[in-house]
Structures are given as structure tokens and as C-alpha cells.
Coordinates of C-alpha atoms and ligand atoms in Angstrom, one line a residue:
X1 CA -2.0 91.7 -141.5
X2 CA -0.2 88.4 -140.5
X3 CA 1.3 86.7 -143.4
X4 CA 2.9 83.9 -141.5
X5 CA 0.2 82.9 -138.5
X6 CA -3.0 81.4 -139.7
X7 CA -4.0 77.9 -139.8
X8 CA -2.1 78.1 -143.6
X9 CA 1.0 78.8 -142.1
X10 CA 1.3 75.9 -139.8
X11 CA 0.2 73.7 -142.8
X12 CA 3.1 74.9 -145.1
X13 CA 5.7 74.9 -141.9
X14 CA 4.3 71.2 -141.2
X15 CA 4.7 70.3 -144.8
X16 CA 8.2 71.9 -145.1
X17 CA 10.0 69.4 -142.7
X18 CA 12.5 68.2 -145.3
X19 CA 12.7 71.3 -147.7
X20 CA 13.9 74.1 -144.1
X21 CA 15.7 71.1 -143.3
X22 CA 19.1 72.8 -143.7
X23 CA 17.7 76.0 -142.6
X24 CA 16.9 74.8 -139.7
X25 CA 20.3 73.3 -138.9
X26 CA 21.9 76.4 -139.8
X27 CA 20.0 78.1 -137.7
X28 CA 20.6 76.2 -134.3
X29 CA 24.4 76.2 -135.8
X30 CA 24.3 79.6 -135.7
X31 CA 22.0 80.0 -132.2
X32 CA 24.4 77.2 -130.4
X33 CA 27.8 79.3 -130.8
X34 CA 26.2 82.9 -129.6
X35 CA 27.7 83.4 -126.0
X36 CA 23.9 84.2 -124.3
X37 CA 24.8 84.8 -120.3
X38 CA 21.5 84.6 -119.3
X39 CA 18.9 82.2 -118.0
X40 CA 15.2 84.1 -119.2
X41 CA 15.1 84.1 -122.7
X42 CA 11.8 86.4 -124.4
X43 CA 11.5 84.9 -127.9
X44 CA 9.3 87.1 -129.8
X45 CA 7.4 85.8 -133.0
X46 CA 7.9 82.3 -132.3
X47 CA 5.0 80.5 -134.0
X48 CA 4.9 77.4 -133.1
X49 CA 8.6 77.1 -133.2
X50 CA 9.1 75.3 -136.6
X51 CA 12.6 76.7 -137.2
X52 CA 13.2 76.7 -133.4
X53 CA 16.3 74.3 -132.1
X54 CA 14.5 72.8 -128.5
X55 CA 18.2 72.2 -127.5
X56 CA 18.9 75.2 -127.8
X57 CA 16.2 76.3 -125.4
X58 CA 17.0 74.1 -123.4
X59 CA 20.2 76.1 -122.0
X60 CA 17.6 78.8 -120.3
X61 CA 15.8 77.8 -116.8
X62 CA 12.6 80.1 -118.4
X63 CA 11.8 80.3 -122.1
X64 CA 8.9 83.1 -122.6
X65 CA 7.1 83.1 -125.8
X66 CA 5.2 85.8 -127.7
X67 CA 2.5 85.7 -130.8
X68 CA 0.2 87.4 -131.9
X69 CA -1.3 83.8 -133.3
X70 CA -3.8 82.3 -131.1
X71 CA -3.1 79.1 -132.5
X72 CA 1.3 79.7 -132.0
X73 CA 0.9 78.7 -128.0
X74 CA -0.5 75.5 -127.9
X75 CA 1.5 74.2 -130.8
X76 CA 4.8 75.2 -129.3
X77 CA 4.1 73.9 -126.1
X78 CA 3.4 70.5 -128.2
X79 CA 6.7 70.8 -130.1
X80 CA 8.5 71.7 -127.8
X81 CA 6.9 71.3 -124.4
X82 CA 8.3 67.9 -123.5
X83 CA 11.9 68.5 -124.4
X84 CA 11.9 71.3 -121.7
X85 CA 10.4 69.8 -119.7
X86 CA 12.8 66.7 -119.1
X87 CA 15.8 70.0 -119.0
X88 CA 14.0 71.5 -116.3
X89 CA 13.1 74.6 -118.2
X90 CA 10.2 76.6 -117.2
X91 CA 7.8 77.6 -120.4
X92 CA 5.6 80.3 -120.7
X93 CA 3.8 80.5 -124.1
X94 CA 1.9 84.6 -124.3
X95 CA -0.8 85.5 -126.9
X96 CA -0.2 89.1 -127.9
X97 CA 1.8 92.1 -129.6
X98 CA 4.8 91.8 -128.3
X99 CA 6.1 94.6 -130.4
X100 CA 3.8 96.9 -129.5
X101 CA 4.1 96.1 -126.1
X102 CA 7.9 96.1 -126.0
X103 CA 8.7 99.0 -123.6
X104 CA 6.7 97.0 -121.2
X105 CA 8.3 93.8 -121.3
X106 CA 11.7 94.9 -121.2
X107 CA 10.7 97.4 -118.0
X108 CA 8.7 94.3 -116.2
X109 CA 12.1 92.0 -117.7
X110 CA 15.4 93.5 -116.7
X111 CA 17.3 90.6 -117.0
X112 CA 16.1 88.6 -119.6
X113 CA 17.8 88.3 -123.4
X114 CA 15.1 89.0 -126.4
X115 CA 15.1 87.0 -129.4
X116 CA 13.0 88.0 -132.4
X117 CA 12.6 84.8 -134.2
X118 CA 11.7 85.9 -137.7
X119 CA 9.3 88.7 -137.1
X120 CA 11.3 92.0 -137.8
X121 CA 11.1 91.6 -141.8
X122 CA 7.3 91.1 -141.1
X123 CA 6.5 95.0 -140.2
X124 CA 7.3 95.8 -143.4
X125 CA 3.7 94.1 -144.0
X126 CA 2.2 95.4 -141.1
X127 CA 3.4 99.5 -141.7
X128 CA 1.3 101.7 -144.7
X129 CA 5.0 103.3 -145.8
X130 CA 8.7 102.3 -146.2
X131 CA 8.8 105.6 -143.6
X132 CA 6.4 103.6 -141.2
X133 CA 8.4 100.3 -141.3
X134 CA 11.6 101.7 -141.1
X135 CA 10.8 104.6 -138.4
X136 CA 9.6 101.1 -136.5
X137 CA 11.9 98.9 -136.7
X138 CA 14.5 102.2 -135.3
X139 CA 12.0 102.3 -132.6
X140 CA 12.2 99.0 -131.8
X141 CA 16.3 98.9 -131.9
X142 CA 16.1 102.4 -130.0
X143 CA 14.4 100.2 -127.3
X144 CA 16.9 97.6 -126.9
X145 CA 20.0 99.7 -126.5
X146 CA 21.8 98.0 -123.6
X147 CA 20.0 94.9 -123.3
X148 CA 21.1 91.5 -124.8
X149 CA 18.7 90.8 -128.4
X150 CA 19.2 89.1 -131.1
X151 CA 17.3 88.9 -134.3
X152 CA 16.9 86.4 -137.3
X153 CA 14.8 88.1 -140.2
X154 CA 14.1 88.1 -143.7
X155 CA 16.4 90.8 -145.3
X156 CA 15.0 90.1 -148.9
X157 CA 12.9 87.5 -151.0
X158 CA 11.8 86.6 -153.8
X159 CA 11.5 84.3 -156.9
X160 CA 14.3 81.9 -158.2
X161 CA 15.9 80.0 -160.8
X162 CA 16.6 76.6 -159.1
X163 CA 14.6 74.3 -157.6
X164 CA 15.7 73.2 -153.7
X165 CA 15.0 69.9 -154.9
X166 CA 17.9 69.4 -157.9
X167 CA 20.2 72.4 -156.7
X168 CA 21.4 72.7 -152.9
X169 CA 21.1 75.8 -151.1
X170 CA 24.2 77.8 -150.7
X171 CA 25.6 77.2 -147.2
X172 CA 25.5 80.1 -144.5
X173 CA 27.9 83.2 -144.7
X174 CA 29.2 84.9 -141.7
X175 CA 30.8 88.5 -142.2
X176 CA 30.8 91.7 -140.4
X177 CA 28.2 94.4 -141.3
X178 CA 29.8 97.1 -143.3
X179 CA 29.1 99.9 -145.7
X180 CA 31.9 99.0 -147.5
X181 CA 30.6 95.4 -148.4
X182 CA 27.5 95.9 -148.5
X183 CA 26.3 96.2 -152.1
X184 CA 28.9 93.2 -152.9
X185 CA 27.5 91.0 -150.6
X186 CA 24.4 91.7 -151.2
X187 CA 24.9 90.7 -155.3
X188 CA 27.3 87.9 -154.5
X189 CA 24.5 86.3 -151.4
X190 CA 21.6 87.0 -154.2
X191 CA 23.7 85.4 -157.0
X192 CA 24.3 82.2 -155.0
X193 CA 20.9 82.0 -154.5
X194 CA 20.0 82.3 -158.0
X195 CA 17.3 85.0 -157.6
X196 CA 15.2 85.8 -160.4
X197 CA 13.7 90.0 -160.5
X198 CA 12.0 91.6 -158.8
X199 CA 12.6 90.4 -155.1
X200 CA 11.5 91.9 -151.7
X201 CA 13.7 94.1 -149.6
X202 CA 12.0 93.8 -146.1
X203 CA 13.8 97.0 -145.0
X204 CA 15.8 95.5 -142.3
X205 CA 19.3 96.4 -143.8
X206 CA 19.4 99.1 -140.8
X207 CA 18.5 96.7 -137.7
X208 CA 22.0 95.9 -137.2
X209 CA 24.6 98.9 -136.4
X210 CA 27.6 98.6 -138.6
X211 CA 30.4 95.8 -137.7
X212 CA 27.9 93.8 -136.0
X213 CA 28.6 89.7 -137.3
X214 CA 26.2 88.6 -138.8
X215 CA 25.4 85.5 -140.9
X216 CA 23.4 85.1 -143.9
X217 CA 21.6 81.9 -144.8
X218 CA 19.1 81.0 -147.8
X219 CA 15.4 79.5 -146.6
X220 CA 13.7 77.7 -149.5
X221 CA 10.4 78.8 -148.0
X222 CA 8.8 77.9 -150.9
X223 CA 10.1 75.7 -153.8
X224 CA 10.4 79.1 -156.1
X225 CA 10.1 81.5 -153.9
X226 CA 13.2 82.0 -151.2
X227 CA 13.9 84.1 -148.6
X228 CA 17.5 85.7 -147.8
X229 CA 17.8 85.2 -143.6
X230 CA 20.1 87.5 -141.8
X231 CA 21.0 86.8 -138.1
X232 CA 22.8 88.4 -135.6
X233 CA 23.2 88.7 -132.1
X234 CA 23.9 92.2 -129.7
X235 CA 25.4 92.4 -126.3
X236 CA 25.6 95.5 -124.7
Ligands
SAM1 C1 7.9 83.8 -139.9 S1 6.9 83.5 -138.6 C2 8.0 83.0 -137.3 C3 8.4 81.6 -137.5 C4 8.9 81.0 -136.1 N1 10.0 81.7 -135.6 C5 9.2 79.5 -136.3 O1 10.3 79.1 -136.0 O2 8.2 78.8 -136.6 C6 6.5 85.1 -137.9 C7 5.7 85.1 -136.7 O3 5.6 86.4 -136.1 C8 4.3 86.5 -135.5 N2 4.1 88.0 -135.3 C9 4.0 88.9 -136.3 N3 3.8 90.1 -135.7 C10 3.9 89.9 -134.3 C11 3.9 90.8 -133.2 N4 3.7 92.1 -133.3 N5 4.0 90.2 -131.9 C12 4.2 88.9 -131.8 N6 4.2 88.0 -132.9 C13 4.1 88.5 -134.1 C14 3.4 85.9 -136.6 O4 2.2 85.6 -136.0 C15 4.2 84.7 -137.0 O5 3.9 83.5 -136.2

């Protein structure tokens, strides 16, 4: 099942231009200070790259994109086509499981840094069990071990009190992962965000090891219904 592909999807993501706004510029914040040594980026579950900073991009000669979307390539080759383009970067936009098919792109890729670009918190949707999605996702980490990933996800969502419109988001949170703070963040980040029972825990508390840095930001996906974002990078 794909909750976030679909003609739909691009309709709400087009729609949402002013409410992901801040989202959005968290998000390249966030992407623009990670020290990335590398010039092939794989960015897997890009859509047509709505949340997707083409500056950012733009500091890779070869941005490779994966989804499973038939409709994901040609839209972010029209978002985003043109600004690389002008930078000189080479784009190559894929139609496919990219998790699935994982092994094989980091065999055939070496070299190249992987960014999952809100997919991760999306197997929980795709898997029968919590087993299934979490046995998954430690695949999927399992694979990566010494290679350069990073990963923004949902970690939970889920219905609120405020509306985006009247009451601003809470601004992003940077910390290292830790048992220790983990329950307290997760109350303090769900407080701020005025969350309202029962929200979502898309299982990807685990994708990160501990001590990893991490930072938490608030996406008003939809005017009542938010999603908690966690992001992080991994170098080997
Ligand atoms: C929340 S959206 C991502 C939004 C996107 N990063 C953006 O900035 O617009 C999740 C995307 O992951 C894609 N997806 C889900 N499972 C996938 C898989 N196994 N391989 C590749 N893409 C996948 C969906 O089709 C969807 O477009």
C-alpha cells in the first residue's frame, strides 16, 4: 500500500506550499550543515521532491532518485530539473522498490551517500506485523553499516489541539539519541506539539543507534493531523 504516492498526494503536497513552509526550511537547515563528502547522492522515496531543498542538491555532480510512484519522476525532474541543470548536476529520476532492491544498489553504488527522504516510517504501512516492520527496517540499517545514509522519517503522528494556522509550530530540536532521554523527549517534543490521543508510532525509534544527533521537527501535514519528523545523518 502507498499512502503518500497517488495522484492525491501530489494534490495535498501542491496545496500545502504555505502550511510545510517551515518544514521545509527546517529541513534544508538541517540537510545544509550535514558534512556529506561525496558527489552521488541515492535519494530514496523522493516523490516529486515537495520537501526537497534543490540547493541542496545542487552540491552533488549526480542526484539519483528512487519511487515506487510512476507519477514521482517526471514531477521531480519539473521541480527540480532546471535548477540542476544550471549547477551542472547530472539527474537520474528511477521508477521502482528501492528498498527491496537495496542490496543491489549499494553493491552496483559503492561510493554514493543514500538519503531516505521520508520513506522509512512508511513500512510500517507496508509490513502485516510490528515484527514485520521492525525486523525491516533492521534489515535495511543492517545493510548500510559502513556506508554514508541518512534518513528523515516520521517517528510518530497523530491528531492535535492547535491549528498551524493561529498557533506556530514548535521550532526544530537537535539532541543526541539516548536511552536515558528518551521517554522525556518524547513527552516534552509531543507536548509542544500539542498532540491530542491516540497518535501513531511508526516504529522507527530503533533506526538510529544510540548517541547518533538527531533533530526533531513538527510537519503540519495536515491542519489536525501532524507528523513528528526525526532526522539524522550516519558516517561510517
Ligand atoms: C512521504 S513521501 C516522500 C516525500 C518526498 N520526500 C518529498 O519531499 O516530497 C514517501 C514516498 O516514498 C515512496 N515509497 C514508498 N515505498 C517506497 C519504496 N519501497 N521504494 C521507493 N519509494 C517508496 C512513496 O511512493 C512516496 O512518494
Amino acid at each position: 500500500m502507498n499512502l503518500t504516492g497517488g495522484l492525491h498526494w501530489h494534490w495535498r503536497a501542491w496545496r500545502a506550499d504555505v502550511q510545510w513552509a517551515q518544514t521545509r526550511i527546517e529541513i534544508e537547515n538541517w540537510l545544509q550543515v550535514q558534512a556529506i563528502d561525496k558527489d552521488h547522492l541515492i535519494l530514496i522515496g523522493a516523490s516529486a521532491g515537495w520537501m526537497m531543498s534543490s540547493a541542496w542538491l545542487s552540491r552533488f555532480k549526480y542526484v539519483e532518485t528512487w519511487d515506487i510512484d510512476p507519477l514521482a519522476a517526471p514531477l521531480f525532474k519539473m521541480r527540480h530539473g532546471s535548477a540542476l541543470r544550471r549547477q551542472g548536476v547530472r539527474l537520474k529520476c528511477n521508477t521502482g522498490d528501492a528498498l527491496t532492491q537495496l542490496p543491489m544498489l549499494l553493491r552496483e553504488q559503492p561510493r554514493a551517500a543514500i538519503f531516505f527522504d521520508n520513506v522509512l516510517g512508511q513500512i510500517r504501512f507496508q509490513t502485516h506485523t510490528i515484527n514485520q516492520t521492525e525486523n525491516r527496517l533492521r534489515t535495511i540499517t543492517k545493510a548500510l553499516r559502513g556506508r554514508h545514509w541518512g534518513s528523515i522519517h516520521d517517528r510518530m503522528s497523530g491528531p492535535v489541539e492547535r491549528s498551524w494556522m493561529t498557533t506556530p509550530a514548535p521550532v526544530a530540536h537537535t539532541l543526541a539519541l539516548g536511552a536515558a532521554n528518551e521517554v522525556q523527549e518524547t513527552q516534552r517534543w509531543l507536548g509542544h506539539m500539542g498532540a491530542k490521543s491516540p497518535w501513531l508510532d511508526h516504529l522507527t525509534g530503533e533506526v538510529f543507534k544510540e548517541g547518533t544527533e538527531v533533530t526533531h521537527m513538527a510537519w503540519p501535514m495536515q491542519p489536525d493531523y501532524w507528523h513528528w519528523l526525526q532526522a539524522g545523518w550516519v558516517t561510517p
